[in-house]
CSV table of C-alpha atoms in Angstrom, one decimal:
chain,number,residue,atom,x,y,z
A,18,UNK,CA,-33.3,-4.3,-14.7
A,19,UNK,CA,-29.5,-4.4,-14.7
A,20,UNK,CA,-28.0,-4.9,-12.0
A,21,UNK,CA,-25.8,-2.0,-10.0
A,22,UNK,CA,-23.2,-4.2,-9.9
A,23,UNK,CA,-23.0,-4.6,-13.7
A,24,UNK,CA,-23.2,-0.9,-15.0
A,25,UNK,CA,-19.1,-0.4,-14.6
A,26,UNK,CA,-16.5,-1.9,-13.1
A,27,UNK,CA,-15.7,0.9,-10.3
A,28,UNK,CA,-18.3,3.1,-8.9
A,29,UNK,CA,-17.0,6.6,-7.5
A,30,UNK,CA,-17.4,7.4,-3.8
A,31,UNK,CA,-18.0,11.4,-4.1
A,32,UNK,CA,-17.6,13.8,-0.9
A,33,UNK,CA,-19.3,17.1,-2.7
A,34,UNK,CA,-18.5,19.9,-0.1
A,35,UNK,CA,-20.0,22.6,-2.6
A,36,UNK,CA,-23.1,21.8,-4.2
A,37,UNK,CA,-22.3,24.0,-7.6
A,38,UNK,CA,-19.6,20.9,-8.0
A,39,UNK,CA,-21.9,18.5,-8.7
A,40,UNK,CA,-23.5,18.9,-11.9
A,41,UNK,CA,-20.1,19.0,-13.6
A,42,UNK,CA,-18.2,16.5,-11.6
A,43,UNK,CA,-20.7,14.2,-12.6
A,44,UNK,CA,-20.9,15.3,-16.3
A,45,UNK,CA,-16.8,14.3,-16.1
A,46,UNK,CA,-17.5,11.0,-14.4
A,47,UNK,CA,-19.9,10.2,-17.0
A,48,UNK,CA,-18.2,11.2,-19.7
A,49,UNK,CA,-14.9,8.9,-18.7
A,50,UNK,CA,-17.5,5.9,-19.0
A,51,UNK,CA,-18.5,6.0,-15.0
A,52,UNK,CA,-22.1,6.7,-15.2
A,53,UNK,CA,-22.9,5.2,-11.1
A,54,UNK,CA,-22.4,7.7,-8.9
A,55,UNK,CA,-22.2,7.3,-5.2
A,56,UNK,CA,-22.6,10.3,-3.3
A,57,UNK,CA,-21.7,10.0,0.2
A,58,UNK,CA,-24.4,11.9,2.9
A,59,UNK,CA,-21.4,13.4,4.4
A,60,UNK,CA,-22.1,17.1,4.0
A,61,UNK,CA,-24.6,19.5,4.3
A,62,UNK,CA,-24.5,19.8,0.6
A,63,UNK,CA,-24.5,16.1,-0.4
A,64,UNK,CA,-28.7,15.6,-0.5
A,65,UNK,CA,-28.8,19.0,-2.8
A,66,UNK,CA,-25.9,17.3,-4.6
A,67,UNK,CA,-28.0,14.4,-5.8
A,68,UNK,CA,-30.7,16.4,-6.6
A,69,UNK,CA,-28.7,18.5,-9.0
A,70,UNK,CA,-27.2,15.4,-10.6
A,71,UNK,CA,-30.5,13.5,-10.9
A,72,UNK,CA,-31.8,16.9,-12.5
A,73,UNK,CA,-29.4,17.7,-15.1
A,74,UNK,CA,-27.4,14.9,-15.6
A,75,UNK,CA,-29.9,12.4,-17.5
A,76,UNK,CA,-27.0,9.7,-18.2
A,77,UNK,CA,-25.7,9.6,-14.9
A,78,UNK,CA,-27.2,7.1,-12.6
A,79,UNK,CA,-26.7,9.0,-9.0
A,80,UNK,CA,-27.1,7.1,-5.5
A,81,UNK,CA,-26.6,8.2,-2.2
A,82,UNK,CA,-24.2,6.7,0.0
A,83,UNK,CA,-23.0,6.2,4.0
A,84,UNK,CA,-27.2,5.6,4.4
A,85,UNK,CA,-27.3,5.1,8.0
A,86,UNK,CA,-31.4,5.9,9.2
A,87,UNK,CA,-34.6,5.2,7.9
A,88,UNK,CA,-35.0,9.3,7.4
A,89,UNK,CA,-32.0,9.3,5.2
A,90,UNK,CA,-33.3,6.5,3.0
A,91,UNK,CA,-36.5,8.5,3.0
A,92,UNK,CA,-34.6,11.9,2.0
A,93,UNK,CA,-32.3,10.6,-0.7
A,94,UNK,CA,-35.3,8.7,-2.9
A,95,UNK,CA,-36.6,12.6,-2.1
A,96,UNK,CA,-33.7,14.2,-3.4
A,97,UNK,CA,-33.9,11.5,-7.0
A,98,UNK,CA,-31.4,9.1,-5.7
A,99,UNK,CA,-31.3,6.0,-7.8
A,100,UNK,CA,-30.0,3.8,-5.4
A,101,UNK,CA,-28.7,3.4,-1.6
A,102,UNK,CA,-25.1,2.4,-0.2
A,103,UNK,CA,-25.1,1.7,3.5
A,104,UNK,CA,-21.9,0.9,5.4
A,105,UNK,CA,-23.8,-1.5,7.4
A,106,UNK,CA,-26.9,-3.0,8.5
A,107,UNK,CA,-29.9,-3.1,11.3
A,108,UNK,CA,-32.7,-4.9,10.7
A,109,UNK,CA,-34.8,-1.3,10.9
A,110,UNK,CA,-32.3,0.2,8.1
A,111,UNK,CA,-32.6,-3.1,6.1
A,112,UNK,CA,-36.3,-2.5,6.1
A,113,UNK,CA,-36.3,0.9,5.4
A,114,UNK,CA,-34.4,0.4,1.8
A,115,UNK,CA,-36.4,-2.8,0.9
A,116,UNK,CA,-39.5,-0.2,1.0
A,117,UNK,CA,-37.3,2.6,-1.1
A,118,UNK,CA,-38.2,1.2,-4.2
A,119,UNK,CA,-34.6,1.3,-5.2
A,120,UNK,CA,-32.0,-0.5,-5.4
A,121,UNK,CA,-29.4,-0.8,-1.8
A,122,UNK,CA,-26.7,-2.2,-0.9
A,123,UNK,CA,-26.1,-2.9,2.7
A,124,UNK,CA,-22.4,-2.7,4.0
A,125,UNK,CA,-21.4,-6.2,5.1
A,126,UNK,CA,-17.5,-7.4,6.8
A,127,UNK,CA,-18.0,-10.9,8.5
A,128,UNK,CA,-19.6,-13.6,7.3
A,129,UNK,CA,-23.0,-14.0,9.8
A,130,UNK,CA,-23.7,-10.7,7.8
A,131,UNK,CA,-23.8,-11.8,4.9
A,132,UNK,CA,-25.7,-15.4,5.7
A,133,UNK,CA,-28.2,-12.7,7.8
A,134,UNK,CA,-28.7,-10.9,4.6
A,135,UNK,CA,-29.3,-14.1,2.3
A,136,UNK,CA,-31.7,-15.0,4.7
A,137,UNK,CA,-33.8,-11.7,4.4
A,138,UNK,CA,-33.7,-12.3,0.3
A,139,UNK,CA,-30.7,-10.0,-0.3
A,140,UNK,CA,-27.9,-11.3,-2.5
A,141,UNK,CA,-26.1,-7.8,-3.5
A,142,UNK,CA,-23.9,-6.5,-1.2
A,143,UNK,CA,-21.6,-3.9,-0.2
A,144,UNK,CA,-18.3,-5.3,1.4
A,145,UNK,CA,-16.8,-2.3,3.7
A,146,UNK,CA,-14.2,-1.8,4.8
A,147,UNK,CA,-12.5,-4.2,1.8
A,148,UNK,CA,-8.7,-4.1,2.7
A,149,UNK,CA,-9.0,-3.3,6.3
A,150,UNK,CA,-11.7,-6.3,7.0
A,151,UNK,CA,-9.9,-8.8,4.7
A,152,UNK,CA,-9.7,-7.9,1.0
A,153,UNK,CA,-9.5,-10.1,-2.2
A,154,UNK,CA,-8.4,-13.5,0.3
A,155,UNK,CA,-11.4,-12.9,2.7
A,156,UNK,CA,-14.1,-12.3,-0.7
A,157,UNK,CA,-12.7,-15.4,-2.3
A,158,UNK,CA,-13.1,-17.4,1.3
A,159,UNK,CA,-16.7,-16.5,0.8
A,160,UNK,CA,-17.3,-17.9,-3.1
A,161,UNK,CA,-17.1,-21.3,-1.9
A,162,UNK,CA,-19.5,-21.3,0.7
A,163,UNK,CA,-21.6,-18.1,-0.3
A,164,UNK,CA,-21.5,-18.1,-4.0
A,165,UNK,CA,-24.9,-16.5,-4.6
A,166,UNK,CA,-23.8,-13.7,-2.5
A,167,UNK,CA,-22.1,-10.8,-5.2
A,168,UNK,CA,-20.4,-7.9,-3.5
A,169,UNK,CA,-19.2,-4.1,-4.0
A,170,UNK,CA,-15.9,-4.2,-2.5
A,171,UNK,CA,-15.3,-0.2,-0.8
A,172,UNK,CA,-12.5,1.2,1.1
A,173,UNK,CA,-9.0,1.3,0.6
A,174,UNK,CA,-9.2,0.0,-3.2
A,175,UNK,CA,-6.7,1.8,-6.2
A,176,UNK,CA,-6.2,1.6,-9.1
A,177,UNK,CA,-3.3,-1.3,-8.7
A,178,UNK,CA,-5.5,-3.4,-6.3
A,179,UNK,CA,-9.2,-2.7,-8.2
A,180,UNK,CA,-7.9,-5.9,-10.8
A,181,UNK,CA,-7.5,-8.2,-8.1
A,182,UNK,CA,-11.4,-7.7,-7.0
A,183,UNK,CA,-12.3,-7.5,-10.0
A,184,UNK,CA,-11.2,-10.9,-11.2
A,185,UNK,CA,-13.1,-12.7,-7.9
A,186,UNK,CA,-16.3,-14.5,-8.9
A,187,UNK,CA,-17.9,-12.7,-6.8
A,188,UNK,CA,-17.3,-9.2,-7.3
A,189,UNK,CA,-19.2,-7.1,-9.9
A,190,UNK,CA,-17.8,-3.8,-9.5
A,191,UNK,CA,-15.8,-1.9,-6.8
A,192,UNK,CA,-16.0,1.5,-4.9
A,193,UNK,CA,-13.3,4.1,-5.1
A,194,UNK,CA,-12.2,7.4,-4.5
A,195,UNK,CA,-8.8,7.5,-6.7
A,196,UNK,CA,-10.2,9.2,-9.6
A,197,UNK,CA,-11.2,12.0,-7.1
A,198,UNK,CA,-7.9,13.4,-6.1
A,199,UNK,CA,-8.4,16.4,-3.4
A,200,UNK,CA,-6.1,19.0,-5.9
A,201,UNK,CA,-8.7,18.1,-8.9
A,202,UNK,CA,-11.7,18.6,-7.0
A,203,UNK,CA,-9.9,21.9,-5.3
A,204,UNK,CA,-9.0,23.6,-8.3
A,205,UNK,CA,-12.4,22.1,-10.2
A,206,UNK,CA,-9.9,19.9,-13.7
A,207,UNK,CA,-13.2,18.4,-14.5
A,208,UNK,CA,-10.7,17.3,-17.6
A,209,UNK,CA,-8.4,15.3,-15.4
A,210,UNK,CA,-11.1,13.5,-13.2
A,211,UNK,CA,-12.2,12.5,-16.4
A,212,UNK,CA,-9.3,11.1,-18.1
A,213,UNK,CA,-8.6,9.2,-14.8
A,214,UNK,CA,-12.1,8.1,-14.8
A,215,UNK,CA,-11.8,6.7,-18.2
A,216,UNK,CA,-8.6,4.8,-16.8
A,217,UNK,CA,-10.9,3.4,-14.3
A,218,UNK,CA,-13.8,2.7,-16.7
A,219,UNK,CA,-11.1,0.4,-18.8
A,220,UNK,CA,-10.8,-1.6,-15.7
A,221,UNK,CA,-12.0,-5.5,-16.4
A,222,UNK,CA,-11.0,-8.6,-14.2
């Protein structure tokens, strides 16, 4: 199986306040060439947001992010998530996504994290918050000592700073929300979060 870092270089992070969004936010996403969809368990509407997507949108591959408990891992596989995004880790949480069946990634910042997480037979990561907990010098700290360890940088990345990840050894993709501008998803241009998704999509290190 491929791995969710390798699908495209920049998943989006997606807040879907209205479930009726969903469908055709992710038909734009997917059709700019960003078929990995995080949606964040933020709102009431998020878990029927994923089911939606994983229903009618057969090219997208839809996960559920900001994972937090054992009964949201359980509810998102429910609702057809494809894969989990936690913005940390507990050994109980841990668990509870290695017996999903899906794919995770478990948000890491410091370095005992990540050697914790090696240890448990998890190499794939999601590093959270990126520029506030050290961006591209921290990550590139960790290839030399950590190289097996291959991380999703999230929070606070652009368009401008997304290359920079993207070029680390370690880095397959990033998270971001700039293709998601709040007056796009207000007024529903589905045609301009897809062009800007195709901008990202274009992105290579």
């Amino acid at each position: 199986m491929t791995s969710l870092l390798d699908l495209a270089p920049v998943v989006p992070v997606v807040v879907i306040e209205d479930a009726a969004d969903a469908v055709p936010l992710a038909r734009a996403l997917v059709a700019g060439g960003l078929p990995t969809i995080e949606v964040t368990l933020r709102t009431p509407a998020a878990l029927d947001a994923v089911r939606a997507i994983a229903d009618e949108v057969p090219d997208a591959v839809v996960g559920a992010g900001t994972v937090i408990s054992a009964d949201g891992v359980d509810a998102a596989v429910a609702a057809g998530a494809r894969f989990l995004v936690s913005p940390g880790w507990t050994p109980t949480l841990l668990e509870a996504m290695q017996r999903s069946g899906v794919p995770f990634l478990p948000g890491v910042s410091t370095t005992s994290e990540v050697v914790a997480l090696l240890e448990r037979g998890v190499d794939e990561m999601k590093f959270f918050p990126a520029e506030a907990a050290g961006g591209t010098g921290y990550l590139r700290s960790l290839a030399g000592p950590l190289p097996q360890a291959r991380f999703c940088p999230t929070g606070g990345i652009s368009l401008a700073s997304a290359p920079a990840y993207l070029a680390l050894p370690n880095v397959g993709c990033v998270g971001g929300t700039w293709m998601l501008p709040a007056d796009a998803l207000a007024a529903k241009d589905w045609g301009r979060i897809e062009a800007l998704a195709a901008g990202a999509a274009a992105l290579r290190g």
